[in-house]
Tab-separated table of C-alpha atoms and ligand atoms in Angstrom:
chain	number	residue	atom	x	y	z
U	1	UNK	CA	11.346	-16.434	2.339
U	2	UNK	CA	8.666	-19.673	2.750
U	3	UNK	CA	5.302	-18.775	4.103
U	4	UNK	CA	3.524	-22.037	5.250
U	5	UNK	CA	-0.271	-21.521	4.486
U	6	UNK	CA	-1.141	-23.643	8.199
U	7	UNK	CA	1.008	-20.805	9.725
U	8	UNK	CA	-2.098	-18.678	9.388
U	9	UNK	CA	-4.336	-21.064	10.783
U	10	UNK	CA	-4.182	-19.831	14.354
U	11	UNK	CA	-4.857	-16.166	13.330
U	12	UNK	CA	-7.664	-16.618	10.428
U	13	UNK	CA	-8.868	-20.146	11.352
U	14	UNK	CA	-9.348	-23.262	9.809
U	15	UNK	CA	-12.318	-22.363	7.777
U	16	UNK	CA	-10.394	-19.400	5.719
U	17	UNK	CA	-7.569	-21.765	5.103
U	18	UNK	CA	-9.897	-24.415	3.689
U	19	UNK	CA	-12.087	-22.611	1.594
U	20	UNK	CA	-8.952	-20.862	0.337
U	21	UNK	CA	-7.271	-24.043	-1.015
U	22	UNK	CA	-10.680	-24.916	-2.226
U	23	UNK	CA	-10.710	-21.550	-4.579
U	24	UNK	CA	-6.911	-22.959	-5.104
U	25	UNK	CA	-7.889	-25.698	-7.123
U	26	UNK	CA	-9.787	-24.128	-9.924
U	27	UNK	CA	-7.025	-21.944	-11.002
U	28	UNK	CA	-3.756	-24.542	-9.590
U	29	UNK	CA	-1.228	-24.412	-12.263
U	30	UNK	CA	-2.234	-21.204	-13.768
U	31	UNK	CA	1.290	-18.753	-14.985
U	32	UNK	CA	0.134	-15.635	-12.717
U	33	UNK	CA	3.018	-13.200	-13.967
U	34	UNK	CA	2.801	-9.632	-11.839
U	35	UNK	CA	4.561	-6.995	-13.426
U	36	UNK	CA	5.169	-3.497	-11.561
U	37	UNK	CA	7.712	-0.597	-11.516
U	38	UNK	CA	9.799	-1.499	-8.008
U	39	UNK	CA	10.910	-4.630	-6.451
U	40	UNK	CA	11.533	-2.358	-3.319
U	41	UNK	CA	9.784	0.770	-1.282
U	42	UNK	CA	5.663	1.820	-0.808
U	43	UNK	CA	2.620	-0.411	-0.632
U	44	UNK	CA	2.697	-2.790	-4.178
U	45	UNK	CA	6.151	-4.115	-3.390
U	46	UNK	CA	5.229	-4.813	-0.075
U	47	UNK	CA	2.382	-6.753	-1.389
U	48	UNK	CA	3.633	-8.274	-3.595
U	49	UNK	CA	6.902	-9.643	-1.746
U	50	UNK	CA	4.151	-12.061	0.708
U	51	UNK	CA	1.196	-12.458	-1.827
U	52	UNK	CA	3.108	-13.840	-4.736
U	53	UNK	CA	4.846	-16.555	-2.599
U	54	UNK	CA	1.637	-17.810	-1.178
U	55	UNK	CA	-0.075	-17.748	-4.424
U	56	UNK	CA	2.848	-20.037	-5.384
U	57	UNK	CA	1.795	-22.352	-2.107
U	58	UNK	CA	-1.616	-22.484	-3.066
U	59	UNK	CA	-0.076	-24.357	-6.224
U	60	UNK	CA	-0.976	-21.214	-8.917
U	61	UNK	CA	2.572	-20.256	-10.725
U	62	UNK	CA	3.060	-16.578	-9.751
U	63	UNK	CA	5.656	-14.549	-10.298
U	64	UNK	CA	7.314	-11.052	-10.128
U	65	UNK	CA	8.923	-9.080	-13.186
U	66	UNK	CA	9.674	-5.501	-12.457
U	67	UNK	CA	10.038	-2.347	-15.861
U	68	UNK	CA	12.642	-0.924	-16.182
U	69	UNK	CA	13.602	2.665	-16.504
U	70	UNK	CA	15.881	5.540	-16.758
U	71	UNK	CA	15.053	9.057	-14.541
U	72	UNK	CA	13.218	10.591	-17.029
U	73	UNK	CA	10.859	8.213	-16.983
U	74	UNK	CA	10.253	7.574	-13.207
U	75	UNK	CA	10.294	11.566	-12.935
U	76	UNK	CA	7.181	11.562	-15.365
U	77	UNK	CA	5.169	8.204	-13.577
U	78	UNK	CA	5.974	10.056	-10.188
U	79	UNK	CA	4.104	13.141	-12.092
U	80	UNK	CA	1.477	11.091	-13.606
U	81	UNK	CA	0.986	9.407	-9.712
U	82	UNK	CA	0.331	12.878	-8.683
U	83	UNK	CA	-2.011	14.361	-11.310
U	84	UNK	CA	-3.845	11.192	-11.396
U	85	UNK	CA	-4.375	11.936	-7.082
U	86	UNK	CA	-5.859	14.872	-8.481
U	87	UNK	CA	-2.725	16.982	-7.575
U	88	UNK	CA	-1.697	19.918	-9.424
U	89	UNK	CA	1.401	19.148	-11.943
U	90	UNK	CA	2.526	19.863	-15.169
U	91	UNK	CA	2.169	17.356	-17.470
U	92	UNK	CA	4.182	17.944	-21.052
U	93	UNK	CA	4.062	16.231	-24.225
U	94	UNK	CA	7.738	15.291	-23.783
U	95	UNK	CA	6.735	13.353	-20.338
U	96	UNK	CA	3.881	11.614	-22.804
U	97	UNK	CA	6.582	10.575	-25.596
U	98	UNK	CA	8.617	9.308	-22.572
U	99	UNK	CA	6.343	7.425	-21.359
U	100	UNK	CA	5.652	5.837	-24.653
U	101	UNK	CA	9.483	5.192	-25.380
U	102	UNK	CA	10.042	3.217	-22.183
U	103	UNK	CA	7.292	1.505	-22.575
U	104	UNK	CA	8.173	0.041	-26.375
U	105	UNK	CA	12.209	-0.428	-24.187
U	106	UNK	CA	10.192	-2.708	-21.948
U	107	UNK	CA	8.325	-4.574	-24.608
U	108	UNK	CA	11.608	-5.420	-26.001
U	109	UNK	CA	13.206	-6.460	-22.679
U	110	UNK	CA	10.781	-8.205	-20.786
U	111	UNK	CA	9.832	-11.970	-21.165
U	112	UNK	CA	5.756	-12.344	-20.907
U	113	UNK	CA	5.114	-16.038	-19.431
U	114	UNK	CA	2.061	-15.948	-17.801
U	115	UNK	CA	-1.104	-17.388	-18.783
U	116	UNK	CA	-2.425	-14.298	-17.059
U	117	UNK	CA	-0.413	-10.975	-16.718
U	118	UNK	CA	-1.340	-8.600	-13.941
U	119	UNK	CA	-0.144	-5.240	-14.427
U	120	UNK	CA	0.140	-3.021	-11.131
U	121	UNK	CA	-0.289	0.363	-11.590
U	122	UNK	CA	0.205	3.247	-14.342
U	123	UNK	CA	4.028	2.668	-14.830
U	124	UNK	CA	4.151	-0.388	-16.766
U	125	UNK	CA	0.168	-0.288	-18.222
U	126	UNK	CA	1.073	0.223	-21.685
U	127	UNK	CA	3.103	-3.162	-21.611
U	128	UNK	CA	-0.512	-4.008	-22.950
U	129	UNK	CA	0.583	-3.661	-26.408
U	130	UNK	CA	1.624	-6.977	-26.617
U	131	UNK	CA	-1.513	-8.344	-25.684
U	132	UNK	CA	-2.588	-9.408	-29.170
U	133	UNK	CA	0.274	-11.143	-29.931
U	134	UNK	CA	1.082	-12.947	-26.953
U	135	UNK	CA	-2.822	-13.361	-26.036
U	136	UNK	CA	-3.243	-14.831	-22.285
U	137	UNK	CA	-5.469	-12.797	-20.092
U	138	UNK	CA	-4.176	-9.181	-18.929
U	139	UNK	CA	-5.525	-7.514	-15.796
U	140	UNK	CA	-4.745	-3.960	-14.637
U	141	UNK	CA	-5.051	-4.006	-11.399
U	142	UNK	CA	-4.637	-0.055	-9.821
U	143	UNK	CA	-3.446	0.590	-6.659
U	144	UNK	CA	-3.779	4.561	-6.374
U	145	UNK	CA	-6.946	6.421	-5.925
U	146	UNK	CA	-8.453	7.712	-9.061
U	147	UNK	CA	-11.439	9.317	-7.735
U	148	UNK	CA	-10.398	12.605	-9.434
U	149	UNK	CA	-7.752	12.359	-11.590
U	150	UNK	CA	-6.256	15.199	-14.058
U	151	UNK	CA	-8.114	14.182	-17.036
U	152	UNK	CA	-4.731	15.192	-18.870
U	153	UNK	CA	-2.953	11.550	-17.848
U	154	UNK	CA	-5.971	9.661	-17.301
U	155	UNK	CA	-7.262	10.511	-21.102
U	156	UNK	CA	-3.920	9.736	-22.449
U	157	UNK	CA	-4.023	6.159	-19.954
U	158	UNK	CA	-7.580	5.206	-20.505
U	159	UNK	CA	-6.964	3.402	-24.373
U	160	UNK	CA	-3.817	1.251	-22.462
U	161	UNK	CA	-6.609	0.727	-19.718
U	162	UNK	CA	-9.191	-0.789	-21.802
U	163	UNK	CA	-7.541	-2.592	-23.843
U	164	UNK	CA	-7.018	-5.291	-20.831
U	165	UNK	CA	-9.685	-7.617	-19.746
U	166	UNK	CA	-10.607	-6.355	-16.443
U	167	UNK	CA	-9.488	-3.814	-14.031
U	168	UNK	CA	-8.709	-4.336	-10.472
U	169	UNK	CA	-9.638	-0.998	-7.881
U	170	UNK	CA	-9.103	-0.593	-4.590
U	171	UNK	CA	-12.399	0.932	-3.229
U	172	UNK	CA	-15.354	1.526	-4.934
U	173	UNK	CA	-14.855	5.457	-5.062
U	174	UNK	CA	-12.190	4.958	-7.406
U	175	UNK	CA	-14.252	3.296	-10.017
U	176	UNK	CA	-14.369	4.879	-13.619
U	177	UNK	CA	-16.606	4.609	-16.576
U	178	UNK	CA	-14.573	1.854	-18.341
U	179	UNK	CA	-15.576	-0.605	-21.214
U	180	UNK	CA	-13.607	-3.507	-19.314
U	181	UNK	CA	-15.244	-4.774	-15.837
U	182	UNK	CA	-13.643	-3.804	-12.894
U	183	UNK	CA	-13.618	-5.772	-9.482
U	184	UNK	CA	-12.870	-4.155	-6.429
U	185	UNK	CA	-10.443	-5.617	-4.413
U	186	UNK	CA	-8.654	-3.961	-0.838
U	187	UNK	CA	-4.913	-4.332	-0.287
U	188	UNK	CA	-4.290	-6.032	2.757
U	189	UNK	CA	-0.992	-6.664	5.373
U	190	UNK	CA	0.554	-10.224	6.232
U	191	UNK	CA	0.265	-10.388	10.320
U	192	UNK	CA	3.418	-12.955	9.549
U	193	UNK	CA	5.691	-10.836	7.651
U	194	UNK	CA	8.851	-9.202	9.839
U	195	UNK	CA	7.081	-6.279	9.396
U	196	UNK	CA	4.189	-7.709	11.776
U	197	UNK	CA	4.576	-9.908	13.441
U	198	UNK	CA	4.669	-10.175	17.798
U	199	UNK	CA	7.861	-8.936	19.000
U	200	UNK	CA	9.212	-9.431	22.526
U	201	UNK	CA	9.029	-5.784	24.944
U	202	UNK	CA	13.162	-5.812	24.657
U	203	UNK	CA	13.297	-5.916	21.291
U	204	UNK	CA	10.904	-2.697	20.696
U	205	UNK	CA	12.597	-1.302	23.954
U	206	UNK	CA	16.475	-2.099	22.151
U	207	UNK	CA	15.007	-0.062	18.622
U	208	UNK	CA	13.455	2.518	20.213
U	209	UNK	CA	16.503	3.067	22.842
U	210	UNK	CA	19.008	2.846	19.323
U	211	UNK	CA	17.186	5.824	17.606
U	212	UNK	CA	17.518	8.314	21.061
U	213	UNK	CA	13.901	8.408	21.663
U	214	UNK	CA	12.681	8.151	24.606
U	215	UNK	CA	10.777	5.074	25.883
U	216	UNK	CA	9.134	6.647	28.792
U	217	UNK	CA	7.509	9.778	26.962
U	218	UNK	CA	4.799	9.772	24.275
U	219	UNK	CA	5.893	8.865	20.976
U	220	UNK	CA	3.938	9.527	17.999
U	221	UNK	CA	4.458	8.041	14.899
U	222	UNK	CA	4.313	8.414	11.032
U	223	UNK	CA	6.267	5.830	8.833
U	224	UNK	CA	6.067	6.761	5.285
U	225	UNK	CA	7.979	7.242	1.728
U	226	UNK	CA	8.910	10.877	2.066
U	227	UNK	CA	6.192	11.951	-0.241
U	228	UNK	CA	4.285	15.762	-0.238
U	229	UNK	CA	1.039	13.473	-0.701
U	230	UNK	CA	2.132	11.383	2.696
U	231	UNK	CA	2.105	15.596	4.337
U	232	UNK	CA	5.051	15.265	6.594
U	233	UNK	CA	5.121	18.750	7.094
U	234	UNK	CA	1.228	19.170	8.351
U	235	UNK	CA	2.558	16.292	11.020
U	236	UNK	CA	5.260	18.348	11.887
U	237	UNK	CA	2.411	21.546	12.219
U	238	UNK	CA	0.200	18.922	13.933
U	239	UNK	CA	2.913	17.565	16.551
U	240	UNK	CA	3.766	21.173	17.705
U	241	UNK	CA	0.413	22.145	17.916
U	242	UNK	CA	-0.234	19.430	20.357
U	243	UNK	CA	2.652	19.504	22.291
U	244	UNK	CA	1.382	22.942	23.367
U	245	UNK	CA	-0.622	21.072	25.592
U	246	UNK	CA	0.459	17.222	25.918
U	247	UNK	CA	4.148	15.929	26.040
U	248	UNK	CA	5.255	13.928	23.222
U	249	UNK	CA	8.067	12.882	20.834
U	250	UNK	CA	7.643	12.829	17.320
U	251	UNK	CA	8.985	10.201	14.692
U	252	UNK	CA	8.563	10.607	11.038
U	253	UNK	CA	10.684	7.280	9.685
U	254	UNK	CA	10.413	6.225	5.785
U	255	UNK	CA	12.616	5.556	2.915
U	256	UNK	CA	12.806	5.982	-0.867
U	257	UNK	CA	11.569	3.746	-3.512
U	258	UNK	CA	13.247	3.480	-6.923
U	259	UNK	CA	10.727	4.655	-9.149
U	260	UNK	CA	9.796	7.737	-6.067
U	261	UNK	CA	12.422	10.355	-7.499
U	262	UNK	CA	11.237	13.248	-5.001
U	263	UNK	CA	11.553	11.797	-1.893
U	264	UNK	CA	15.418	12.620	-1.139
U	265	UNK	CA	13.858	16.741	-1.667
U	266	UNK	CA	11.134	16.032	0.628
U	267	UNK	CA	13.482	14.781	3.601
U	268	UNK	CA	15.251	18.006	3.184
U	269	UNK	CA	12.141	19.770	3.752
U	270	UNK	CA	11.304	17.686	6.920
U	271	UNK	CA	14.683	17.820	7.984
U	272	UNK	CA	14.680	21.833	7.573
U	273	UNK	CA	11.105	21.882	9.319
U	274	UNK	CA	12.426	19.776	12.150
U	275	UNK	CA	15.759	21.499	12.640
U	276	UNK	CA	15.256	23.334	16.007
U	277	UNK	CA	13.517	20.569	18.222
U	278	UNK	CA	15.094	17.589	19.576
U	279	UNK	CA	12.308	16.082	20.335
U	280	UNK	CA	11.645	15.286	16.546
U	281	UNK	CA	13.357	12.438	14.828
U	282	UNK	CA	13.576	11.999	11.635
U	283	UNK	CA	14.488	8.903	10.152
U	284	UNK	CA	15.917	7.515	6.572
U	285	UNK	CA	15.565	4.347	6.504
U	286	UNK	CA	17.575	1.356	4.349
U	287	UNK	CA	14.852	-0.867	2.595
U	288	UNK	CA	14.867	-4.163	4.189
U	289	UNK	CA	14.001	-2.421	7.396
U	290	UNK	CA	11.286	-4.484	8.368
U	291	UNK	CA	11.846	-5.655	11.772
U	292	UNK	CA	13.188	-2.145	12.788
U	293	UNK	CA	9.599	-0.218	11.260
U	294	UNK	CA	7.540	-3.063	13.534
U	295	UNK	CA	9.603	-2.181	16.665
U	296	UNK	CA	9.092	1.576	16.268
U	297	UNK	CA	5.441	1.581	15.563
U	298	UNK	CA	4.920	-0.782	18.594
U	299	UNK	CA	7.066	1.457	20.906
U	300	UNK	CA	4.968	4.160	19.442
U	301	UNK	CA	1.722	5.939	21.782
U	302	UNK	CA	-0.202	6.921	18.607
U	303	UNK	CA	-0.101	6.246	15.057
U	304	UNK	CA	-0.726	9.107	12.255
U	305	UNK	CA	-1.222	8.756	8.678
U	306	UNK	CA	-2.117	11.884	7.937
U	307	UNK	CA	-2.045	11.953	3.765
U	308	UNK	CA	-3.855	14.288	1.664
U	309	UNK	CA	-4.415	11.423	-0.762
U	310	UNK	CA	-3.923	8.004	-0.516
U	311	UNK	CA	-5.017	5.018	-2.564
U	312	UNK	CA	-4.704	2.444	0.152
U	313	UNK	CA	-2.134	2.988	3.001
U	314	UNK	CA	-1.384	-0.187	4.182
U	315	UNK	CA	0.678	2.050	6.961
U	316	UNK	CA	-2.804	1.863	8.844
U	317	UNK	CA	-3.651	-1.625	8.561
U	318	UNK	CA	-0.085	-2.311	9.896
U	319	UNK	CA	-0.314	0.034	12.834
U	320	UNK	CA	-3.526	-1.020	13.725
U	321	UNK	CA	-2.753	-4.608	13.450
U	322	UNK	CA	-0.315	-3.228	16.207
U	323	UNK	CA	-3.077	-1.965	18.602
U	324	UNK	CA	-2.067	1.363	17.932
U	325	UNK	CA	-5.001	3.960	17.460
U	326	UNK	CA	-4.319	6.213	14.158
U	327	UNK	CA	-4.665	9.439	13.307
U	328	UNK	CA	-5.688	9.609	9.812
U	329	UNK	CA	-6.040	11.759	6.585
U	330	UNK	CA	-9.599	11.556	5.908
U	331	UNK	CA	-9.017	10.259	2.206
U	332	UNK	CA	-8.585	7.485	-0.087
U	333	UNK	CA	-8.102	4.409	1.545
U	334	UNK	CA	-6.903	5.572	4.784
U	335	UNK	CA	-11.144	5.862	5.339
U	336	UNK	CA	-11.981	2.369	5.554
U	337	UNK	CA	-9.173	1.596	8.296
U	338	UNK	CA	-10.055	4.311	10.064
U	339	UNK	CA	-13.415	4.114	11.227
U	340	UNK	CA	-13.472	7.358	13.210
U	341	UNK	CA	-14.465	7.446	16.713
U	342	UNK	CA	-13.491	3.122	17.259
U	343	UNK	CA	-10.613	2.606	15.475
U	344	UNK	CA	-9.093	6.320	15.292
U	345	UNK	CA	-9.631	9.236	13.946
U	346	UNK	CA	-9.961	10.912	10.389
U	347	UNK	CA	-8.741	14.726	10.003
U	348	UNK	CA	-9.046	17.081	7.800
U	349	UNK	CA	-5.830	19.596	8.969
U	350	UNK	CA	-3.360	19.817	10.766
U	351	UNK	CA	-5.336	21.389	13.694
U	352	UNK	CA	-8.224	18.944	13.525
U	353	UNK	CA	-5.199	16.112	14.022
U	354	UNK	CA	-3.510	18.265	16.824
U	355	UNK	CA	-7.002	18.344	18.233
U	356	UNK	CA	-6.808	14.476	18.212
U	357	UNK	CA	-3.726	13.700	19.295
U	358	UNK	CA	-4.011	15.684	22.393
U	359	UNK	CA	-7.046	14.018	23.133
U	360	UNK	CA	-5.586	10.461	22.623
U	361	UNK	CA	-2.023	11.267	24.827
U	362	UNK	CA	-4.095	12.060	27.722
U	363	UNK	CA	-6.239	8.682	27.688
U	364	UNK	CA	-4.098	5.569	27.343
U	365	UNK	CA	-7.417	3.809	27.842
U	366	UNK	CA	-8.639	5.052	25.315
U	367	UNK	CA	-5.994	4.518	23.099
U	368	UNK	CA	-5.810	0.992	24.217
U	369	UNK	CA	-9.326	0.102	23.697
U	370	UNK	CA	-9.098	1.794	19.855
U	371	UNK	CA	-6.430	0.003	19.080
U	372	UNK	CA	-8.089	-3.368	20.352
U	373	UNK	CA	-10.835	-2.531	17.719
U	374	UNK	CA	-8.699	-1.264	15.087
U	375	UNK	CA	-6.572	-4.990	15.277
U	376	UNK	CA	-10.200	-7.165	15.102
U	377	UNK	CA	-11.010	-4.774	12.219
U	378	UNK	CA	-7.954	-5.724	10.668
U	379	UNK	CA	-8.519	-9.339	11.356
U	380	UNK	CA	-11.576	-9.342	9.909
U	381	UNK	CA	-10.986	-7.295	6.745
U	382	UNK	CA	-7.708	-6.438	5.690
U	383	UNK	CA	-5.366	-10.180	6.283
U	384	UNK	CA	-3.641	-11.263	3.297
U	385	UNK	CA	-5.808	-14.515	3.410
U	386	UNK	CA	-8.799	-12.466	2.445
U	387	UNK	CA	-6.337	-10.677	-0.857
U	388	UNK	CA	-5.416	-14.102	-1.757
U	389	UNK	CA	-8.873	-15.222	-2.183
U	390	UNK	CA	-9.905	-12.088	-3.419
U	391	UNK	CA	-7.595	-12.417	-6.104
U	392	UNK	CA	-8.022	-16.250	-6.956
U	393	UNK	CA	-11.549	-15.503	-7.825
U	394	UNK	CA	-10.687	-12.861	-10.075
U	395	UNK	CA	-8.559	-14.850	-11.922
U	396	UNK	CA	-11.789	-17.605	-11.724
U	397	UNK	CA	-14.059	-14.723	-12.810
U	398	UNK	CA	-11.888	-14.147	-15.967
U	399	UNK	CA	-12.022	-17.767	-17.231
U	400	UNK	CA	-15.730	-17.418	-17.027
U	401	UNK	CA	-16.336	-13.414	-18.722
U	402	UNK	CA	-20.263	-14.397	-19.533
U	403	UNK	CA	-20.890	-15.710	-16.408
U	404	UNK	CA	-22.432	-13.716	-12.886
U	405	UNK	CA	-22.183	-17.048	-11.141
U	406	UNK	CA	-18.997	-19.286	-10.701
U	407	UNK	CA	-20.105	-22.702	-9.113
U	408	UNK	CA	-16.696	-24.396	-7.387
U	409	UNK	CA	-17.339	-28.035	-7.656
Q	501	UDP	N1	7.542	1.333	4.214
Q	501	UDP	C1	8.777	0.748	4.435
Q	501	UDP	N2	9.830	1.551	4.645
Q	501	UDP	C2	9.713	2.886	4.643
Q	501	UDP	C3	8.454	3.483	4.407
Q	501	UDP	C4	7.368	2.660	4.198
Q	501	UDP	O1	8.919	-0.476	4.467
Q	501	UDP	O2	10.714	3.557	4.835
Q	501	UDP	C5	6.419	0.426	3.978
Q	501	UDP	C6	5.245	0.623	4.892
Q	501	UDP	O3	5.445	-0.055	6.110
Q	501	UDP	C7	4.126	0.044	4.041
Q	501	UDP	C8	4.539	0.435	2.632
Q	501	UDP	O4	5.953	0.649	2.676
Q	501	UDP	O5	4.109	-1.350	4.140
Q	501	UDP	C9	3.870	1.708	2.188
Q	501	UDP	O6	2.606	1.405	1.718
Q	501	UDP	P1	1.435	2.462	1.753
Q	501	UDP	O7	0.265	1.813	1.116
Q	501	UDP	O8	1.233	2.963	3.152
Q	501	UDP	O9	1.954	3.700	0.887
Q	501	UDP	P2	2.686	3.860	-0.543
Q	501	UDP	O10	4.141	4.043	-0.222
Q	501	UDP	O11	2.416	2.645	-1.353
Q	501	UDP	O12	2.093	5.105	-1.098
């Protein structure tokens, strides 16, 4: 896939293009090797599929290398994931010594090349072993939200943490006491990407037709890995509640990811809690599906994202981007897209969402005048133009560790 940098010109404008290639220059040539745990499925794939090409445009050598690993393993990083939400889960000493037996498989496997190594995520963190040996400069850049994590995992993944030379956070909330520095960087969506970008009114109207809903009834919408932390179910509780009092269709639509080993018992449990009403759809969907997620959220009347933790949820961006108000999870992430009241609303249940909805299916006005905020908050905050640079001037920050102040020419 080629992403031409001008491309973005008409949506960001000149300036952010220029000052962009300007941030470029310091760090053109630089071996930017990103390593995570799925070429496929949730937000850091998705990322990483647009960012690491346009890094490449911008003349800095990125690349993607993905860990390998057997069930075992992804079964314990989906438990780690979970703990480190602050979810309850049982975390063994057999799950540790997994951990630490993958990760000495992948130092054998994988090739390090970069002059800086970025390491997304818990999964592959303790690839930092090699560090000494190899050298280069090794950022751990975390996508999940560690305001409260079971100190259980994050004790036994705070010695991989610090032994890198910064950390990357998504929010400031997530921030820990750490003996490395940590920037704070927010994910962001490409408005180019299949995913995003404009569609013509037949194509939505052909998707939407395809998958038996109904384009003439209210359709709400959550697209998501089917994931208890994503709370399908309390959509499901939300979506009846509602319809009580306001017609509507619901549409819960996600796939798997490799290293996501629940998901496949989670669609049972949607499927089972959707059985007896037609008027729910439930969707598995093939990765690659791109076009087909962009058609249903823009044939969709509302938007919900209604996690009970979340470390980003680029979901948001991406519906907003859309115009579409969102109903969200008042957590993680999910809290700076949602600014409640302009751009949607945050919940805390499933009856403070049904409360929400209802309120949103009988005002299309208002639902079109939230979504016209929620896509100029997007525009202004969460555009992979803004990542990119974000990112370039970590990597500028790291050649210069003494220095608060960076000068660019
Ligand atoms: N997504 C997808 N197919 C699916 C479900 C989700 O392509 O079946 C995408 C979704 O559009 C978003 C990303 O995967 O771009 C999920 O990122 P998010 O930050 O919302 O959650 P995560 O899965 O990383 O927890």
């Amino acid at each position: 896939m080629s992403v031409r940098l001008e491309e973005y010109e008409a949506i960001v404008g000149r300036d952010v293009i220029e000052e962009l290639r300007v941030v470029a220059e310091r760090v053109a040539g630089r071996r930017l090797q990103n390593i995570n745990s799925t070429p496929v499925g949730g937000g850091v794939a998705e990322i990483l599929t647009r960012l690491v090409p346009l890094l490449r445009e911008l003349g800095v050598d990125a690349t993607w290398d993905v860990i390998k690993g057997d069930e075992a393993f992804f079964a314990t990083t989906k438990a780690f994931h979970n703990a480190l939400h602050g979810a309850p889960e049982e975390i063994t000493g057999e799950m540790l010594e997994c951990y630490r037996e993958t990760t000495a498989l992948n130092l054998e496997l994988m090739q390090f090349t970069g002059d800086i190594v970025w390491i997304h995520d818990p999964q592959p963190a303790g690839l930092i072993a090699r560090k000494k040996e190899i050298g280069g400069r090794w950022v751990w850049r975390c996508h999940i939200d560690l305001s409260a994590p079971d100190p259980r995992v994050w004790d036994f993944l705070r010695p991989y943490v610090e032994a890198y030379d910064a950390s990357i956070f998504s929010m400031p909330d997530f921030a820990q006491q750490l003996s490395i520095p940590q920037y704070m960087v927010t994910p962001s969506i490409d408005p180019l990407a299949d995913k995003n970008r404009e569609l013509p009114e037949e194509q939505v109207r052909a998707v939407v037709d395809k998958h038996g809903l109904d384009p003439e009834r209210p359709i709400v919408t959550q697209i998501s890995r089917f994931d208890r932390l994503k709370d399908p179910l309390g959509v499901i509780a939300a979506y009846r509640l509602a319809k009580r009092q306001q017609d509507c269709q619901l549409l819960l639509a996600g796939g798997g990811a490799p290293d996501d080993p629940e998901g496949m018992e989670v669609l049972r449990e949607v499927q089972e809690a959707a059985a007896d009403d037609r008027d729910i759809h439930v969707l598995l969907l093939p990765p690659q599906s791109d076009l087909e997620i962009n058609a249903l959220v823009r044939g969709s009347t509302v938007v919900m994202q209604k996690s009970i933790k979340e470390g980003f949820g680029l979901t948001v961006s991406e519906a907003l981007w859309k115009g579409k108000p969102v109903i969200g999870g008042a957590v993680g992430g999910i809290r700076v897209q949602v600014i409640n009241g302009l751009t949607g609303y945050l919940v805390h249940s499933p009856e403070g969402a049904a409360r929400r909805l209802v309120r949103l299916l009988a005002d299309p006005e208002l639902c079109r005048q939230l979504g016209e905020n929620g896509r100029l908050h997007v525009k202004q905050n969460f555009l992979l133009t803004r990542h990119v640079k974000d990112y370039l001037l970590v990597m500028l920050a790291l050649e210069h560790p003494e220095e608060s102040l960076v000068f660019l020419n």
